[in-house]
Amino acid sequence: MFQPSPGRRRQQEGRVSNCSPAVSQGEQLRVPNASRPTVVAYQKIGGETMANPAEIINLEKAIIDANVEIAKSRFKKRLSILWLSLGNSLILTSVILGNILIDFSKPGVGQDVLNFFGPVLLIISAVASSVTWYKFRQHHLNDIAALRKLESEKSILVESGERAISAAFMAYRKDVPTLIEGYRRSADRYRRRHNRFQLTVIVGSILTSVTTTAATENPSWSWIAVGISATVSISAGIISYFKFREKSMNLQQTADSIDQENQAFTLGIRRYKGLNPNRASAEFAEVVEMLREEQRKKDLQLEQPPEATQNAKGSGK
């Protein structure tokens, strides 16, 4: 009887697991395209099959551990490179300088000993350092490969829970990190502007006092004091009018809130716990759009003059 090859069987199992209908909690599916057979628990939530969030959390922990191992192997590899290049160069340099600087005119065999054991030590060190470098290099490459496998498994798990989600939401979800990054860049830009003008006010105020005192002795300093004082007043007015600090805080808070929602949706926790993919995606989109609308309202409030803001508060009362 014909028996399919192991690779063929794994491909068939992968297709079956992808196409299988709802899987009750406690059942297991085999993740396809993994470098090793990875059995992952799935759970049935609201008629939809999703990856267990605990499995994603475990993979996140494994990815963190893999990054730590990569850092260790990278450090060891760099030490071996230093030994291979600098250590062997020091041995060779020591032998050469020994022959030049040491006085071997007196009777003895000192120079013969140096010229014999020096090259022997250099050969042993070169061979040992080369072997060590190759060994640590292989460990480093293996650690990188292990990290990529874990990231691939995590991607497969996340995608398995998103199979029933519409293509429109998938496109929307991919734009969320860009939205977060845009808010954070804007927050950083406003923060830098605020700090720049605020520093001008602080330093200018100090220089104004100094130049005013110096003007009592030398009248020419009075014009410098006037110029610095005008710069301080202009900077303070810009800070008060454009409200860079408030804009930066609002943008940073919105970015952090959307990022928290994105993480909660990915892990299936908080408000998304127990929801099927379609309902969770709709909930996620509603929350993100609500946060964006709140950000737009905050921007409009900051653009209004103080009189309009006070009138709005009075009418609200």
Short mmCIF file of C-alpha atoms in Angstrom, two decimals:
data_model
loop_
_atom_site.label_atom_id
_atom_site.label_comp_id
_atom_site.label_asym_id
_atom_site.label_seq_id
_atom_site.Cartn_x
_atom_site.Cartn_y
_atom_site.Cartn_z
CA MET A 1 0.00 0.00 0.00
CA PHE A 2 1.31 3.46 -0.91
CA GLN A 3 2.46 5.52 2.08
CA PRO A 4 2.88 9.30 1.58
CA SER A 5 6.17 10.85 2.54
CA PRO A 6 6.46 12.64 5.92
CA GLY A 7 6.58 16.03 4.18
CA ARG A 8 3.46 15.17 2.17
CA ARG A 9 1.65 14.07 5.33
CA ARG A 10 2.55 17.33 7.09
CA GLN A 11 1.21 19.35 4.16
CA GLN A 12 -2.04 17.37 4.20
CA GLU A 13 -2.36 17.84 7.95
CA GLY A 14 -1.77 21.56 7.53
CA ARG A 15 -4.54 21.80 4.89
CA VAL A 16 -6.93 19.84 7.07
CA SER A 17 -6.23 22.04 10.09
CA ASN A 18 -6.77 25.20 8.05
CA CYS A 19 -9.99 24.03 6.48
CA SER A 20 -11.49 22.31 9.51
CA PRO A 21 -14.73 23.78 10.89
CA ALA A 22 -15.25 24.87 14.47
CA VAL A 23 -13.02 23.12 16.95
CA SER A 24 -14.24 22.69 20.47
CA GLN A 25 -12.13 23.94 23.36
CA GLY A 26 -9.46 21.45 24.30
CA GLU A 27 -8.95 20.14 20.75
CA GLN A 28 -5.60 20.65 19.07
CA LEU A 29 -4.49 21.58 15.58
CA ARG A 30 -1.07 21.19 14.01
CA VAL A 31 0.46 24.46 12.85
CA PRO A 32 1.57 24.19 9.20
CA ASN A 33 4.78 25.52 7.70
CA ALA A 34 6.65 25.34 11.00
CA SER A 35 10.16 23.99 11.12
CA ARG A 36 9.14 21.46 13.72
CA PRO A 37 5.73 19.94 14.58
CA THR A 38 4.11 22.55 16.82
CA VAL A 39 0.86 21.55 18.44
CA VAL A 40 -1.19 24.58 19.45
CA ALA A 41 -4.40 24.66 21.43
CA TYR A 42 -7.38 26.31 19.78
CA GLN A 43 -10.67 27.29 21.36
CA LYS A 44 -14.15 27.78 19.99
CA ILE A 45 -15.54 31.20 20.88
CA GLY A 46 -18.93 32.29 19.63
CA GLY A 47 -18.94 29.80 16.78
CA GLU A 48 -15.47 30.83 15.55
CA THR A 49 -12.16 29.05 15.95
CA MET A 50 -9.39 31.16 17.47
CA ALA A 51 -5.92 30.55 18.77
CA ASN A 52 -5.72 30.40 22.53
CA PRO A 53 -4.33 33.74 23.79
CA ALA A 54 -2.24 31.83 26.35
CA GLU A 55 -0.31 30.25 23.48
CA ILE A 56 0.47 33.68 22.03
CA ILE A 57 1.64 34.90 25.43
CA ASN A 58 3.89 31.85 25.80
CA LEU A 59 5.36 32.53 22.36
CA GLU A 60 5.97 36.16 23.36
CA LYS A 61 7.91 34.96 26.40
CA ALA A 62 9.87 32.51 24.24
CA ILE A 63 10.70 35.33 21.80
CA ILE A 64 12.01 37.47 24.67
CA ASP A 65 14.18 34.59 25.88
CA ALA A 66 15.45 34.05 22.33
CA ASN A 67 16.44 37.71 22.09
CA VAL A 68 18.38 37.35 25.34
CA GLU A 69 20.21 34.31 23.98
CA ILE A 70 21.01 36.20 20.78
CA ALA A 71 22.52 39.04 22.82
CA LYS A 72 24.68 36.56 24.78
CA SER A 73 25.89 34.73 21.68
CA ARG A 74 26.62 38.04 19.94
CA PHE A 75 28.75 39.14 22.90
CA LYS A 76 30.68 35.86 22.90
CA LYS A 77 31.23 36.10 19.15
CA ARG A 78 32.63 39.62 19.53
CA LEU A 79 34.99 38.45 22.26
CA SER A 80 36.24 35.67 19.99
CA ILE A 81 36.80 38.22 17.20
CA LEU A 82 38.86 40.34 19.59
CA TRP A 83 40.92 37.30 20.52
CA LEU A 84 41.34 36.31 16.86
CA SER A 85 42.43 39.75 15.71
CA LEU A 86 43.83 41.69 18.65
CA GLY A 87 45.11 38.81 20.79
CA ASN A 88 47.10 37.15 18.05
CA SER A 89 48.43 40.51 16.90
CA LEU A 90 49.68 41.22 20.42
CA ILE A 91 51.51 37.88 20.54
CA LEU A 92 53.18 38.52 17.18
CA THR A 93 54.06 42.08 18.18
CA SER A 94 55.52 40.86 21.46
CA VAL A 95 57.80 38.38 19.67
CA ILE A 96 59.00 41.02 17.21
CA LEU A 97 59.59 43.67 19.91
CA GLY A 98 61.33 41.08 22.08
CA ASN A 99 63.86 40.41 19.36
CA ILE A 100 64.40 44.13 18.84
CA LEU A 101 64.44 45.52 22.37
CA ILE A 102 65.86 42.69 24.49
CA ASP A 103 69.64 42.46 24.65
CA PHE A 104 70.62 38.89 23.79
CA SER A 105 74.38 39.62 23.53
CA LYS A 106 75.02 37.93 26.85
CA PRO A 107 75.57 34.19 26.86
CA GLY A 108 72.44 32.12 27.01
CA VAL A 109 69.67 30.75 24.88
CA GLY A 110 67.05 33.44 25.65
CA GLN A 111 66.56 34.47 22.04
CA ASP A 112 66.23 30.87 20.86
CA VAL A 113 63.58 30.22 23.51
CA LEU A 114 61.67 33.36 22.50
CA ASN A 115 61.82 32.55 18.78
CA PHE A 116 60.70 28.95 19.42
CA PHE A 117 57.91 29.33 21.95
CA GLY A 118 56.63 32.63 20.54
CA PRO A 119 55.61 31.22 17.12
CA VAL A 120 54.31 28.03 18.77
CA LEU A 121 52.11 30.10 21.09
CA LEU A 122 50.96 32.19 18.14
CA ILE A 123 49.97 29.11 16.12
CA ILE A 124 48.10 27.55 19.05
CA SER A 125 46.32 30.83 19.78
CA ALA A 126 45.40 31.37 16.12
CA VAL A 127 43.95 27.87 15.78
CA ALA A 128 42.08 28.04 19.09
CA SER A 129 40.68 31.52 18.41
CA SER A 130 39.55 30.51 14.91
CA VAL A 131 37.76 27.42 16.23
CA THR A 132 36.17 29.43 19.04
CA TRP A 133 35.01 32.15 16.66
CA TYR A 134 33.46 29.60 14.32
CA LYS A 135 31.73 27.86 17.22
CA PHE A 136 30.25 31.06 18.66
CA ARG A 137 29.28 32.20 15.17
CA GLN A 138 27.29 28.99 14.62
CA HIS A 139 25.61 29.40 18.01
CA HIS A 140 24.67 32.96 17.08
CA LEU A 141 23.20 31.90 13.74
CA ASN A 142 21.27 29.08 15.41
CA ASP A 143 19.83 31.52 17.96
CA ILE A 144 18.74 33.87 15.16
CA ALA A 145 17.12 30.96 13.31
CA ALA A 146 15.29 29.92 16.49
CA LEU A 147 13.98 33.47 16.94
CA ARG A 148 12.71 33.59 13.36
CA LYS A 149 10.94 30.26 13.86
CA LEU A 150 9.20 31.57 16.98
CA GLU A 151 8.16 34.75 15.19
CA SER A 152 6.82 32.66 12.31
CA GLU A 153 4.81 30.50 14.70
CA LYS A 154 3.40 33.62 16.37
CA SER A 155 2.42 35.04 12.99
CA ILE A 156 0.67 31.79 12.10
CA LEU A 157 -1.22 31.80 15.39
CA VAL A 158 -2.36 35.39 14.96
CA GLU A 159 -3.41 34.81 11.37
CA SER A 160 -5.34 31.67 12.36
CA GLY A 161 -7.58 33.80 14.56
CA GLU A 162 -8.08 36.37 11.82
CA ARG A 163 -9.19 34.07 9.00
CA ALA A 164 -12.86 34.97 9.49
CA ILE A 165 -12.20 38.72 9.64
CA SER A 166 -13.09 40.79 6.58
CA ALA A 167 -10.44 42.10 4.23
CA ALA A 168 -11.52 45.68 4.95
CA PHE A 169 -10.74 45.28 8.63
CA MET A 170 -7.44 43.58 7.86
CA ALA A 171 -6.41 46.64 5.85
CA TYR A 172 -7.65 48.88 8.65
CA ARG A 173 -5.71 46.88 11.23
CA LYS A 174 -2.48 47.18 9.24
CA ASP A 175 -2.84 50.98 9.26
CA VAL A 176 -3.15 51.16 13.05
CA PRO A 177 0.63 50.96 13.77
CA THR A 178 1.18 53.73 11.22
CA LEU A 179 -1.49 55.81 12.96
CA ILE A 180 0.15 55.27 16.34
CA GLU A 181 3.57 56.16 14.99
CA GLY A 182 2.17 59.32 13.37
CA TYR A 183 0.64 60.47 16.65
CA ARG A 184 3.88 59.82 18.50
CA ARG A 185 5.98 61.66 15.94
CA SER A 186 3.67 64.66 16.16
CA ALA A 187 3.82 64.52 19.97
CA ASP A 188 7.61 64.48 19.87
CA ARG A 189 7.65 67.39 17.41
CA TYR A 190 5.39 69.55 19.61
CA ARG A 191 7.37 68.55 22.70
CA ARG A 192 10.62 69.66 21.11
CA ARG A 193 9.08 72.99 20.09
CA HIS A 194 7.76 73.59 23.60
CA ASN A 195 11.10 72.72 25.19
CA ARG A 196 12.94 74.98 22.75
CA PHE A 197 10.79 78.04 23.46
CA GLN A 198 10.60 77.27 27.18
CA LEU A 199 14.38 77.07 27.35
CA THR A 200 14.57 80.39 25.53
CA VAL A 201 12.30 81.94 28.17
CA ILE A 202 14.32 80.54 31.07
CA VAL A 203 17.75 81.40 29.71
CA GLY A 204 16.55 84.75 28.35
CA SER A 205 15.10 85.75 31.72
CA ILE A 206 18.43 85.07 33.40
CA LEU A 207 20.37 86.94 30.72
CA THR A 208 17.95 89.85 30.93
CA SER A 209 18.69 90.24 34.65
CA VAL A 210 22.42 89.99 34.03
CA THR A 211 22.49 92.49 31.17
CA THR A 212 20.23 94.90 33.08
CA THR A 213 22.69 94.86 35.96
CA ALA A 214 25.61 95.33 33.57
CA ALA A 215 23.81 98.27 31.93
CA THR A 216 24.15 100.28 35.13
CA GLU A 217 27.93 100.25 34.57
CA ASN A 218 27.95 100.31 30.77
CA PRO A 219 24.93 101.90 29.01
CA SER A 220 25.60 99.95 25.82
CA TRP A 221 24.34 96.80 27.56
CA SER A 222 20.87 98.32 27.80
CA TRP A 223 20.15 97.63 24.12
CA ILE A 224 21.23 94.02 24.59
CA ALA A 225 18.89 93.73 27.57
CA VAL A 226 16.04 95.15 25.49
CA GLY A 227 16.65 92.64 22.71
CA ILE A 228 16.82 89.67 25.07
CA SER A 229 13.70 90.84 26.91
CA ALA A 230 11.83 91.11 23.61
CA THR A 231 12.92 87.58 22.67
CA VAL A 232 11.68 86.26 26.00
CA SER A 233 8.32 87.98 25.58
CA ILE A 234 7.89 86.67 22.04
CA SER A 235 8.78 83.11 23.10
CA ALA A 236 6.34 83.25 26.02
CA GLY A 237 3.61 84.52 23.71
CA ILE A 238 4.23 81.72 21.21
CA ILE A 239 4.04 79.11 24.00
CA SER A 240 0.78 80.58 25.29
CA TYR A 241 -0.85 80.89 21.86
CA PHE A 242 0.14 77.64 20.14
CA LYS A 243 -0.04 75.41 23.27
CA PHE A 244 2.68 73.01 22.14
CA ARG A 245 2.82 71.21 25.49
CA GLU A 246 -0.94 70.51 25.61
CA LYS A 247 -0.94 69.26 22.01
CA SER A 248 2.00 66.97 22.74
CA MET A 249 0.32 65.49 25.82
CA ASN A 250 -2.97 64.87 24.00
CA LEU A 251 -1.27 63.18 21.06
CA GLN A 252 0.90 61.01 23.32
CA GLN A 253 -2.11 59.93 25.39
CA THR A 254 -4.09 59.05 22.26
CA ALA A 255 -1.18 57.07 20.81
CA ASP A 256 -0.73 55.15 24.07
CA SER A 257 -4.45 54.39 24.32
CA ILE A 258 -4.64 53.07 20.74
CA ASP A 259 -1.48 51.01 21.33
CA GLN A 260 -3.02 49.45 24.45
CA GLU A 261 -6.17 48.58 22.53
CA ASN A 262 -4.08 47.07 19.74
CA GLN A 263 -2.20 44.86 22.21
CA ALA A 264 -5.41 43.85 23.97
CA PHE A 265 -7.03 42.91 20.65
CA THR A 266 -3.98 40.89 19.58
CA LEU A 267 -3.89 38.93 22.84
CA GLY A 268 -7.68 38.63 23.21
CA ILE A 269 -7.78 40.18 26.67
CA ARG A 270 -9.81 42.88 28.47
CA ARG A 271 -12.89 43.88 26.46
CA TYR A 272 -12.02 41.40 23.67
CA LYS A 273 -11.91 38.35 25.92
CA GLY A 274 -14.48 35.77 24.85
CA LEU A 275 -15.48 37.57 21.64
CA ASN A 276 -15.42 35.95 18.21
CA PRO A 277 -13.10 37.52 15.59
CA ASN A 278 -15.81 39.48 13.75
CA ARG A 279 -17.30 40.97 16.88
CA ALA A 280 -13.86 41.69 18.37
CA SER A 281 -12.73 43.43 15.18
CA ALA A 282 -15.87 45.60 15.16
CA GLU A 283 -15.32 46.49 18.82
CA PHE A 284 -11.69 47.32 18.15
CA ALA A 285 -12.53 49.59 15.20
CA GLU A 286 -15.19 51.40 17.24
CA VAL A 287 -12.77 52.06 20.11
CA VAL A 288 -10.01 53.29 17.80
CA GLU A 289 -12.39 55.61 15.92
CA MET A 290 -13.73 56.93 19.23
CA LEU A 291 -10.18 57.73 20.38
CA ARG A 292 -9.44 59.46 17.07
CA GLU A 293 -12.64 61.52 17.36
CA GLU A 294 -11.71 62.54 20.91
CA GLN A 295 -8.29 63.60 19.63
CA ARG A 296 -9.89 65.76 16.93
CA LYS A 297 -12.13 67.41 19.53
CA LYS A 298 -9.12 68.15 21.73
CA ASP A 299 -7.32 69.71 18.78
CA LEU A 300 -10.33 71.93 18.02
CA GLN A 301 -10.58 73.02 21.65
CA LEU A 302 -6.91 74.01 21.69
CA GLU A 303 -7.33 75.98 18.45
CA GLN A 304 -10.15 78.07 19.92
CA PRO A 305 -9.24 81.38 21.58
CA PRO A 306 -9.63 81.60 25.38
CA GLU A 307 -12.78 83.74 25.05
CA ALA A 308 -14.55 81.12 22.94
CA THR A 309 -13.57 78.37 25.38
CA GLN A 310 -14.96 80.30 28.34
CA ASN A 311 -18.20 81.05 26.46
CA ALA A 312 -18.55 77.35 25.58
CA LYS A 313 -18.13 76.40 29.23
CA GLY A 314 -20.65 79.04 30.28
CA SER A 315 -23.26 77.86 27.78
CA GLY A 316 -22.69 74.28 28.91
CA LYS A 317 -23.56 75.25 32.45
#
